[in-house]
Tab-separated table of C-alpha atoms in Angstrom:
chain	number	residue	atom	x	y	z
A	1	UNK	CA	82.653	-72.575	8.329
A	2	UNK	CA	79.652	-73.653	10.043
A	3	UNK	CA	76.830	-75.165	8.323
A	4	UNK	CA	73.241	-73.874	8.291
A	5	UNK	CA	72.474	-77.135	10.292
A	6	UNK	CA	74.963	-75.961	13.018
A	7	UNK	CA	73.616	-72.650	13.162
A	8	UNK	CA	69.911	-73.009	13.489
A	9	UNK	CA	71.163	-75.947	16.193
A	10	UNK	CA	73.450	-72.927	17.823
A	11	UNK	CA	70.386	-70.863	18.257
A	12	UNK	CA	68.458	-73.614	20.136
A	13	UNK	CA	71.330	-74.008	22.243
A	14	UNK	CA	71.441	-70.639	22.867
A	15	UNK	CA	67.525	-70.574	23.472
A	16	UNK	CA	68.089	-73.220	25.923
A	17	UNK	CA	70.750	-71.952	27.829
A	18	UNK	CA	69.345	-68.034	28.079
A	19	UNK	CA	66.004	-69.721	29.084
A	20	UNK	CA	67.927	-72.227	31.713
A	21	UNK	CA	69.666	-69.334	33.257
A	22	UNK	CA	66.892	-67.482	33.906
A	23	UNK	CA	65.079	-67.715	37.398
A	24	UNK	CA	61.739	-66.337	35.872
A	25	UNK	CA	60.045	-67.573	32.924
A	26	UNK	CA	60.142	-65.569	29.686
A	27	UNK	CA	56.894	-63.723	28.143
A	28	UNK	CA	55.421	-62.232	25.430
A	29	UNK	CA	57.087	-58.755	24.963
A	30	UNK	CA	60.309	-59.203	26.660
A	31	UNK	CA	63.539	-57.313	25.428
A	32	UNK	CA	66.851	-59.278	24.616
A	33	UNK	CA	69.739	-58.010	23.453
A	34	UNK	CA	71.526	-59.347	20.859
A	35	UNK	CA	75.001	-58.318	20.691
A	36	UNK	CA	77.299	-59.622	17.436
A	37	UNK	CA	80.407	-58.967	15.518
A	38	UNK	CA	79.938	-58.419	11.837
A	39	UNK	CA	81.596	-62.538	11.490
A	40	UNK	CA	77.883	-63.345	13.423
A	41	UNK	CA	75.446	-61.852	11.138
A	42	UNK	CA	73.944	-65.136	9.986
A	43	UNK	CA	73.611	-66.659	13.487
A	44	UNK	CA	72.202	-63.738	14.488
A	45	UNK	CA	69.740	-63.854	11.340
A	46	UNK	CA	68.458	-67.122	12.845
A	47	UNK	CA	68.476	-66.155	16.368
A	48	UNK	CA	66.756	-63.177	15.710
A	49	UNK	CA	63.750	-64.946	13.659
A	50	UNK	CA	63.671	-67.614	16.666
A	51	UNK	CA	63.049	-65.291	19.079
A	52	UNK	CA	60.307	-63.228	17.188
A	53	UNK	CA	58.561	-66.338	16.769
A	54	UNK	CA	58.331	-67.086	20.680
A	55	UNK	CA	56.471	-63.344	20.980
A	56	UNK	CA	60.160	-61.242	22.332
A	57	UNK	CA	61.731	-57.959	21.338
A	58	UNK	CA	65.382	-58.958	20.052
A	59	UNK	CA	67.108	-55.621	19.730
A	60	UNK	CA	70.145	-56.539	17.930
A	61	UNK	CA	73.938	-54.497	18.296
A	62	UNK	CA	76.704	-54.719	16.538
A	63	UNK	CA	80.079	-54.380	18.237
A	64	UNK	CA	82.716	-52.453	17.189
A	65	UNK	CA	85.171	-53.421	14.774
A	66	UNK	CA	88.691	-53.634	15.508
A	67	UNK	CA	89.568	-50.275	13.276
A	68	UNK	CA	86.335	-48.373	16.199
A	69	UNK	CA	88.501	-49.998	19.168
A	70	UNK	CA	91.496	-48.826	17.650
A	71	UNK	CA	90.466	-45.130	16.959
A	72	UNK	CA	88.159	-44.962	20.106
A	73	UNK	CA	91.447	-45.661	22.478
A	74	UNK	CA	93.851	-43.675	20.271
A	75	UNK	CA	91.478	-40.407	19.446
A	76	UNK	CA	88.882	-40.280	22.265
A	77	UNK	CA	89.289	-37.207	24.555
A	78	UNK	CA	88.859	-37.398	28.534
A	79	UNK	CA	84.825	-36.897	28.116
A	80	UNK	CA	84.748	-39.107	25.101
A	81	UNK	CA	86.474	-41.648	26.889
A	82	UNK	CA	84.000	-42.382	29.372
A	83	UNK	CA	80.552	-41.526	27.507
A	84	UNK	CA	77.863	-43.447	27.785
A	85	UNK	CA	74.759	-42.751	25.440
A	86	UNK	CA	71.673	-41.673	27.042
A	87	UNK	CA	69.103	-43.827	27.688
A	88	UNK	CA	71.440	-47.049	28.061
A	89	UNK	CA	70.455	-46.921	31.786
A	90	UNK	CA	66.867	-47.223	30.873
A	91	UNK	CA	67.591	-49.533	28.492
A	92	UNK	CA	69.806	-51.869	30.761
A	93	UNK	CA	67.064	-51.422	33.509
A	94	UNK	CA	64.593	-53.198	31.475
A	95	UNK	CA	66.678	-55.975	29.715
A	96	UNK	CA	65.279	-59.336	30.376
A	97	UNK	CA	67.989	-61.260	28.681
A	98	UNK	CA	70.939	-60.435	26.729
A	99	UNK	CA	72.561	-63.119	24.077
A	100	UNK	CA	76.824	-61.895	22.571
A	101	UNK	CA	77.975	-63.767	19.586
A	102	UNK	CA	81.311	-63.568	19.464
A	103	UNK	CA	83.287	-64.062	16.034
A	104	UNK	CA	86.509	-61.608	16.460
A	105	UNK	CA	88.714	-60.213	13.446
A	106	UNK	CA	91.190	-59.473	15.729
A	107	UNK	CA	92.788	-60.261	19.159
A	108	UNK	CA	95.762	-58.110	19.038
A	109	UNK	CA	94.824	-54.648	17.709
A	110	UNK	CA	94.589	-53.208	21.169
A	111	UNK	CA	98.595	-54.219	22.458
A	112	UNK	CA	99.463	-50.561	21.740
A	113	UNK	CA	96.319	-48.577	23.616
A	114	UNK	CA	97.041	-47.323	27.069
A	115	UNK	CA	95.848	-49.747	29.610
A	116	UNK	CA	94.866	-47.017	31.819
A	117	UNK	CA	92.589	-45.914	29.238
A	118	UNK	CA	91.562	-49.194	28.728
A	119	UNK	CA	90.839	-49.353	32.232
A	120	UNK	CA	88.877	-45.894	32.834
A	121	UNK	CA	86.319	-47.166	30.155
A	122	UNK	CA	85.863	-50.324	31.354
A	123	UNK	CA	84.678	-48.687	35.100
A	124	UNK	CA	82.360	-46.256	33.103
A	125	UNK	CA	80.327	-49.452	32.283
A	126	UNK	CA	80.470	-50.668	35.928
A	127	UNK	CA	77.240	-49.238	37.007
A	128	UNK	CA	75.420	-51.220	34.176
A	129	UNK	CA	76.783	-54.167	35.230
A	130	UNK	CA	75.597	-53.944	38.756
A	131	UNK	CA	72.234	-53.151	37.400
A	132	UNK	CA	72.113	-56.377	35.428
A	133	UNK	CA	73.584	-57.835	38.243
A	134	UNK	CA	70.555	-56.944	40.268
A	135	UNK	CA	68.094	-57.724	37.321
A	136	UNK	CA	70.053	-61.201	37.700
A	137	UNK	CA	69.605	-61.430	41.543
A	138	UNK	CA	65.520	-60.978	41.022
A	139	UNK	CA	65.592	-63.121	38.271
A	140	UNK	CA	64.357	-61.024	35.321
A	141	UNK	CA	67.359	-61.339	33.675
A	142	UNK	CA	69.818	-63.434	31.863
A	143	UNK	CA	72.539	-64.064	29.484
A	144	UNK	CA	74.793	-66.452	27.833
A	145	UNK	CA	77.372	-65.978	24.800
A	146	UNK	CA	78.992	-68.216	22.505
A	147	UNK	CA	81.540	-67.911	19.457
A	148	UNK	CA	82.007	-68.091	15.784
A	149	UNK	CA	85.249	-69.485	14.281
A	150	UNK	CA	87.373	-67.052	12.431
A	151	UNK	CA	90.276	-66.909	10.769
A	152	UNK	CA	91.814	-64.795	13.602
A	153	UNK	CA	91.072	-67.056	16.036
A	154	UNK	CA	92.449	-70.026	14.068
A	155	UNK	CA	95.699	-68.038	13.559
A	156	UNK	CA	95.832	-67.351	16.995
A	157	UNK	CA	95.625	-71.301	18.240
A	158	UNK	CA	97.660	-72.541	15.760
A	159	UNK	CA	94.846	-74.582	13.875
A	160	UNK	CA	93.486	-74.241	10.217
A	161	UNK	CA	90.300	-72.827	10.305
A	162	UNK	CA	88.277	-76.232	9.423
A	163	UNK	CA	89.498	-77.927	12.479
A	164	UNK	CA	89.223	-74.751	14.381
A	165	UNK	CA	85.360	-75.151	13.015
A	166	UNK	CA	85.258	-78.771	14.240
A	167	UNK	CA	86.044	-77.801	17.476
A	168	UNK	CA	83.714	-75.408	18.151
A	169	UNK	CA	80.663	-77.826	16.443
A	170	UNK	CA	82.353	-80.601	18.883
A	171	UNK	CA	82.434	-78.544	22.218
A	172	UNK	CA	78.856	-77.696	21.529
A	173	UNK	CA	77.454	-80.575	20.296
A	174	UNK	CA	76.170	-78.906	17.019
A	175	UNK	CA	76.604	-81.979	15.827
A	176	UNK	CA	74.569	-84.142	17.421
A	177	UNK	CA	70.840	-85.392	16.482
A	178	UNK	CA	69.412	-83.537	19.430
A	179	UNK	CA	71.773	-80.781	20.792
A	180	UNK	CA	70.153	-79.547	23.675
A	181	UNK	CA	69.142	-82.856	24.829
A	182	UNK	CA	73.183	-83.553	25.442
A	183	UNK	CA	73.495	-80.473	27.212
A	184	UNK	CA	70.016	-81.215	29.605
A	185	UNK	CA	72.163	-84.570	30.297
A	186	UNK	CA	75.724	-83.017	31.333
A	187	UNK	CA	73.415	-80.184	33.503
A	188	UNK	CA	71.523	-83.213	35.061
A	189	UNK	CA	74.816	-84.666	36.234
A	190	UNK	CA	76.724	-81.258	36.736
A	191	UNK	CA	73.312	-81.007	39.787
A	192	UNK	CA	74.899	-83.924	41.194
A	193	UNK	CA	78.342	-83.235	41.878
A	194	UNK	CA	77.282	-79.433	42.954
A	195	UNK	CA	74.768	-81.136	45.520
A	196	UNK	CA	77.766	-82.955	47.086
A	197	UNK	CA	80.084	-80.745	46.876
A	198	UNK	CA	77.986	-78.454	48.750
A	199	UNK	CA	76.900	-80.953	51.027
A	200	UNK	CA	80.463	-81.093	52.423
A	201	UNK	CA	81.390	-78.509	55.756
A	202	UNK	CA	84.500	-77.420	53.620
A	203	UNK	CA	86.878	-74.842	55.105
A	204	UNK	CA	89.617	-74.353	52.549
A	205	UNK	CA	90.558	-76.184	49.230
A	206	UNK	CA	94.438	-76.725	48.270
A	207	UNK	CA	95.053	-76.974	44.745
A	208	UNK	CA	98.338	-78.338	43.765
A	209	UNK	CA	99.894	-79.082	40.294
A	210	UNK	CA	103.178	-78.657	38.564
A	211	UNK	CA	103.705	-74.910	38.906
A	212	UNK	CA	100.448	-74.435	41.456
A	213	UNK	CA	100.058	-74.444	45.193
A	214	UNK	CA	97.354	-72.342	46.220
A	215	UNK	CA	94.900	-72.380	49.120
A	216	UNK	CA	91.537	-70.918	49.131
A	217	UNK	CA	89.144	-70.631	51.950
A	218	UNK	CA	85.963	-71.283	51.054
A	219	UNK	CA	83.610	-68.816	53.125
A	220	UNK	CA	80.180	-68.868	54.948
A	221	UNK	CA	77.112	-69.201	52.914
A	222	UNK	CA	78.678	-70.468	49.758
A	223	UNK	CA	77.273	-72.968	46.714
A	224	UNK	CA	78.407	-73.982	43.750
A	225	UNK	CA	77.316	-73.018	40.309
A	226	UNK	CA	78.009	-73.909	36.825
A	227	UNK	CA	76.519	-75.733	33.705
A	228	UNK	CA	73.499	-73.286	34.002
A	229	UNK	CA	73.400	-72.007	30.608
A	230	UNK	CA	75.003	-68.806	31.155
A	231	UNK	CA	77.843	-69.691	28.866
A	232	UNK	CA	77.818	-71.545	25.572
A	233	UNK	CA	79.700	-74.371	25.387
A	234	UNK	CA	80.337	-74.498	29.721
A	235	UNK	CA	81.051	-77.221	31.179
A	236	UNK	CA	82.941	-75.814	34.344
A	237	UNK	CA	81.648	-75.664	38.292
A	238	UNK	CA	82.919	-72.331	40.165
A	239	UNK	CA	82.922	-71.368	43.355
A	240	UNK	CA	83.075	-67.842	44.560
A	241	UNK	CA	85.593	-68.129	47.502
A	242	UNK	CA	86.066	-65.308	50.542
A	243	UNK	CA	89.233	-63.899	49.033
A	244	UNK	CA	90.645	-62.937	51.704
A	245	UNK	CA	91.956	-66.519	52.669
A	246	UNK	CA	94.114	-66.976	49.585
A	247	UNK	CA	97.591	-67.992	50.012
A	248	UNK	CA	100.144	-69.567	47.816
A	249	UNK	CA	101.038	-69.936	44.040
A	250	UNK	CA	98.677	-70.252	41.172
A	251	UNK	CA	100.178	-70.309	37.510
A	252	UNK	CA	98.426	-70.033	34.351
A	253	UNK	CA	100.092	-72.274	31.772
A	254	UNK	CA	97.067	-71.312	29.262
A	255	UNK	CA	97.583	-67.899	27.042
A	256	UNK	CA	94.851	-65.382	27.666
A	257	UNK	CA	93.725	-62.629	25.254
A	258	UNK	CA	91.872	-59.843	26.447
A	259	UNK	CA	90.858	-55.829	25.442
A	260	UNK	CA	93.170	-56.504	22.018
A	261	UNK	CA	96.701	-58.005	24.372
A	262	UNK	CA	98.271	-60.899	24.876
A	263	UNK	CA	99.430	-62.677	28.248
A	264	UNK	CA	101.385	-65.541	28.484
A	265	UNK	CA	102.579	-68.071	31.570
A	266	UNK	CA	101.091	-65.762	34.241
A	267	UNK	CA	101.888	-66.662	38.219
A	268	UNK	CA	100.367	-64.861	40.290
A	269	UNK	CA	101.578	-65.312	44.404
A	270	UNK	CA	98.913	-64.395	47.178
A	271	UNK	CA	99.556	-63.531	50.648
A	272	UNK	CA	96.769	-63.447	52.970
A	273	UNK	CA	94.585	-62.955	50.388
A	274	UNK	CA	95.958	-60.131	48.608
A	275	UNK	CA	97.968	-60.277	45.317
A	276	UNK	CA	101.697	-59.839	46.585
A	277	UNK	CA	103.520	-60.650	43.035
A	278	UNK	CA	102.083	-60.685	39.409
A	279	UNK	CA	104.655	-61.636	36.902
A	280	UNK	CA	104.080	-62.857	32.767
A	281	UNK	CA	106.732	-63.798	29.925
A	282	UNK	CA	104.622	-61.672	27.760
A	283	UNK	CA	102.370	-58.951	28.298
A	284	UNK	CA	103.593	-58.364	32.295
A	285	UNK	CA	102.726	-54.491	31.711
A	286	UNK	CA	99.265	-54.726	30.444
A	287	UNK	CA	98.789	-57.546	33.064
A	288	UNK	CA	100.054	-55.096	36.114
A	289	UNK	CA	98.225	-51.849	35.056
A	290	UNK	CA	94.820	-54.361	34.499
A	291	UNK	CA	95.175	-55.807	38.331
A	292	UNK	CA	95.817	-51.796	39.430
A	293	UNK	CA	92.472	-51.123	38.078
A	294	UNK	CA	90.563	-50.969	41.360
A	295	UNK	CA	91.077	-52.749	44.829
A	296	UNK	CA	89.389	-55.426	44.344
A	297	UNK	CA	91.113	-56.442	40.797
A	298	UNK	CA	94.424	-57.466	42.382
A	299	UNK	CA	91.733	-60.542	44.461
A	300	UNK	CA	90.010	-63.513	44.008
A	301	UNK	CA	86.729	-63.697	42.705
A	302	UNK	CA	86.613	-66.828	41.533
A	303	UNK	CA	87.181	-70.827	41.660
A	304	UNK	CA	86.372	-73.146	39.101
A	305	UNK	CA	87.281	-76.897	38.127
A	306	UNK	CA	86.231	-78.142	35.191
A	307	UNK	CA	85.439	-82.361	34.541
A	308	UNK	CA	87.314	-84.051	31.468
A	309	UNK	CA	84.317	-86.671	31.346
A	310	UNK	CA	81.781	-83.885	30.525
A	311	UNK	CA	84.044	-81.145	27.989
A	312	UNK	CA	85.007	-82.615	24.402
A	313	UNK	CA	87.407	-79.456	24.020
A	314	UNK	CA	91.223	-80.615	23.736
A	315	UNK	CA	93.045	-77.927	21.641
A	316	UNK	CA	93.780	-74.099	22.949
A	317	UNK	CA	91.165	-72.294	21.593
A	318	UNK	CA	92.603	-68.513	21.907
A	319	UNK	CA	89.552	-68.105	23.723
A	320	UNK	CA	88.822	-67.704	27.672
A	321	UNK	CA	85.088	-69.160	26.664
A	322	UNK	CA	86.500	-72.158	25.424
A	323	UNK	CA	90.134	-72.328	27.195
A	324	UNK	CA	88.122	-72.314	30.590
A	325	UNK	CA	86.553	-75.312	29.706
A	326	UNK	CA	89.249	-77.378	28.659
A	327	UNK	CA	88.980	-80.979	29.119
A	328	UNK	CA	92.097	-82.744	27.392
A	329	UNK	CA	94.358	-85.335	29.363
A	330	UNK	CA	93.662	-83.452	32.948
A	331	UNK	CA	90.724	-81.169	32.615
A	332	UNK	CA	91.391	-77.427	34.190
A	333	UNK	CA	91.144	-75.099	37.012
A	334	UNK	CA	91.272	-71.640	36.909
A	335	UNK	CA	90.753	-68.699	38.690
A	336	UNK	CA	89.686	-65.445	38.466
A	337	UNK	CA	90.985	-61.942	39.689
A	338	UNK	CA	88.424	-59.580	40.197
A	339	UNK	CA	84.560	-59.389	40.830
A	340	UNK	CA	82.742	-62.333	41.725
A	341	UNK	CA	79.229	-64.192	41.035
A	342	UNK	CA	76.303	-63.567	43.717
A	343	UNK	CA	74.972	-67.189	42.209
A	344	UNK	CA	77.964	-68.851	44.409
A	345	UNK	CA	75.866	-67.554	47.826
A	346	UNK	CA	74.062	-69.777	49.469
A	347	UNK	CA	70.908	-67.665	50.533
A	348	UNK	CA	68.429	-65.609	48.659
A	349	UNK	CA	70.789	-63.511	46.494
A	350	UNK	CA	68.336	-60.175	46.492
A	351	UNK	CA	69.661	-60.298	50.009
A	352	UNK	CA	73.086	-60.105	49.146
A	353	UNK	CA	73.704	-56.864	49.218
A	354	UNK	CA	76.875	-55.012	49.411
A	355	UNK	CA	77.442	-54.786	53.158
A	356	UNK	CA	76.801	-58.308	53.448
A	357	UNK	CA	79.304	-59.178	50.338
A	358	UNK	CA	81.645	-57.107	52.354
A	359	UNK	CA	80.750	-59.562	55.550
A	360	UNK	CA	81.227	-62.406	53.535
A	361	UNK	CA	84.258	-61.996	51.679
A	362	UNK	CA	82.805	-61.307	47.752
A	363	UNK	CA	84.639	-59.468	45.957
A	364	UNK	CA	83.934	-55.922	43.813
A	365	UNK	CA	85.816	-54.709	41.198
A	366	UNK	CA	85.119	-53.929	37.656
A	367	UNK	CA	87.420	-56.798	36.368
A	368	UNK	CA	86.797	-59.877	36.080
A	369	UNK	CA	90.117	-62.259	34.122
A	370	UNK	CA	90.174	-65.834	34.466
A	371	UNK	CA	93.737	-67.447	34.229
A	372	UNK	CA	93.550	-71.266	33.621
A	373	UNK	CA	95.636	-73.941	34.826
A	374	UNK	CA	95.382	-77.195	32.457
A	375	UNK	CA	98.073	-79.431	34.466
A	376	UNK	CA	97.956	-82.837	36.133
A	377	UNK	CA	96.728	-81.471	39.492
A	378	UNK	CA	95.300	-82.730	42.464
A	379	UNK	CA	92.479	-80.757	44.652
A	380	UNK	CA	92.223	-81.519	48.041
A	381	UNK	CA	88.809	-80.239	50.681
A	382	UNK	CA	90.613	-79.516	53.845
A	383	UNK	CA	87.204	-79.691	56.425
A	384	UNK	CA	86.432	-78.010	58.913
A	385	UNK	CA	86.999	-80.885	61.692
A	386	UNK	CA	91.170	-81.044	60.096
A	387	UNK	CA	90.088	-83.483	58.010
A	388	UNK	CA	90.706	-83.999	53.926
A	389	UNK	CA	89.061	-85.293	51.168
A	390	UNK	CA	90.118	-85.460	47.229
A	391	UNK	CA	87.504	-83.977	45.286
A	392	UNK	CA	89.663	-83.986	42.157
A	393	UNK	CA	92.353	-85.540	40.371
A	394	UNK	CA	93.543	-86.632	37.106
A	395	UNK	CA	90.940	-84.309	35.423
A	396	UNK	CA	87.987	-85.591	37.393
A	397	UNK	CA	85.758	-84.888	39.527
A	398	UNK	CA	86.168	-87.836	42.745
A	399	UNK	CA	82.257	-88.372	42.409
């Protein structure tokens, strides 16, 4: 549904924000990965020609379909389960950027696999992850993903799929006469409210709404990130705070789809900084047996508020990408149970290494789920003198 216009602007977007998020400058010869659902064959057409005329090596993938997911977690033996092909360390270890195009058939195809199973394959792909991670740290690598409307995901938010389409050219302003020129604005001013939020000696934040009260401490050597490219459309500023200072209530009023389930009004209820009770309306199981997956996926890896001035997204999207970036009548925050981002520390992050994220208070795991709060909410910087400041309210930053 989106218009050859909106996909060649997509691609520069894309270009922009891989390029943005990327420490070191791209040359001649470099390796991308391009990963796509079948629904993404024409952006990746134009993505792909883009980047062979800038002198890289796009290596394109497709993902599997939902009848592979379906047959991989229903018919895959114990050795099967976890394979990995050979050479896809090689391959990951010399990745300088990596680019997923997301356009789903399905988001429900997986509510009868095992989560256990689910579970064992996603830590076979851990070590990759912490190699790209490291790539990351050095700053020979980056990434960023978008998505494609489908029918699917129309279904899904209760939309047609032309005003699902509308949403998705507004949120990324595909529409506009010079799309990556509105996104170098909103990172311009994004820099400015990171620089003062980070400028404040911050020892906890509160975050209170209708069915939230949570605290989070902040942690030494900490920055904010966000608006950096890494995510097509993004508009949110995170924070990765030391989990183990979370205490109190957080509920998620926003759906969330993930590995082919379902989830719905999630609260989650931390004491000193552990997850003490995990409850859903729908999907509870899958939820439980995902935040069992390792120690550190029952944690905190993340905190993120996002600004109503700078996100034009205002419908559920029955997508975390776009859901996490709400803006609507009160903006969001979420959070996120399980790893965290070694962009949030404050130092050279090739020093960060594991001891030190132990020190500090990052957490490991091999999940990573955001649940998002889109209530009228109120966030509150408790200082390190006693003091407190409101940093955000009615869907704004207080900057």
């Amino acid at each position: 549904m989106l218009t050859e216009r909106h996909l060649e602007n997509y691609a520069d977007v894309l270009w922009w924000g891989l390029s943005t998020a990327r420490r070191q400058r791209f040359r001649k010869n470099d390796v991308v990965q391009i990963r796509f659902h079948a629904g993404a064959v024409r952006l990746m057409e134009i993505l792909y020609r883009k980047l062979m005329e800038k002198g890289l090596n796009p290596v394109p993938r497709l993902s599997p379909t939902p009848d592979m997911e379906r047959s991989f977690y229903r018919l895959s033996g114990n050795r099967q389960l976890v394979f990995v092909p050979h050479g896809e360390e090689r391959f990951v270890g010399n990745l300088s950027g990596s680019i997923f195009l997301n356009a789903p058939e399905s988001l429900t195809h997986l509510r009868d696999a095992d989560p256990r199973r689910i579970g064992r394959a996603t830590m076979a792909h851990k070590p990759f992850r912490t190699v790209l991670e490291r790539r990351e740290a050095q700053g020979a690598y980056s990434w960023t993903l978008c998505l494609l409307p489908t029918a699917e995901l129309a279904r899904q938010a209760g939309l047609g799929l032309q005003a699902y389409s509308r949403q998705v050219v507004k949120a990324c302003f595909l529409d506009a006469a010079a799309p990556v020129s509105a996104w170098k604005a909103i990172h311009r001013r994004a820099g400015q409210i990171k620089r003062w939020l980070d400028a404040m000696p911050v020892a906890r934040f509160r975050v209170e709404s209708g069915g939230t009260d949570l605290e989070l401490a902040l942690g030494a050597k900490r920055r904010w990130a966000g608006i950096s490219g890494r995510n097509i459309p993004s508009f949110e500023l995170f924070v990765s705070p030391d989990w183990r200072g979370t205490r109190g209530v957080f509920y998620a009023d926003q759906p969330s789809f993930r590995n082919g389930n379902i989830v719905r009004q999630v609260r989650l209820e931390f004491r000193n900084g552990r997850l003490s009770r995990a409850g859903a309306t729908e999907g509870g199981d899958f939820l439980k047996k995902q935040l069992a997956l390792d120690p550190g996926a029952s944690r905190v890896g993340e905190f993120s508020l996002t600004d109503r001035r700078f996100s034009r997204i205002d419908r559920f999207m029955a997508n975390t990408l776009f859901d996490e970036n709400y803006g609507g009548a009160h903006g969001n925050c979420h959070i996120a149970l399980g790893s965290s981002y070694s962009n949030t520390y404050a130092g050279d992050p090739r020093r960060l290494t594991t001891p030190l994220k132990d020190k500090l208070g990052f957490n490991d795991s091999a999940l990573h789920w955001d649940f998002v709060n889109t209530e009228k909410k109120r966030v509150t910087a408790i200082l390190a003198d006693g003091s407190r400041v409101v940093v955000y309210e009615n869907g704004e930053f207080c900057r």
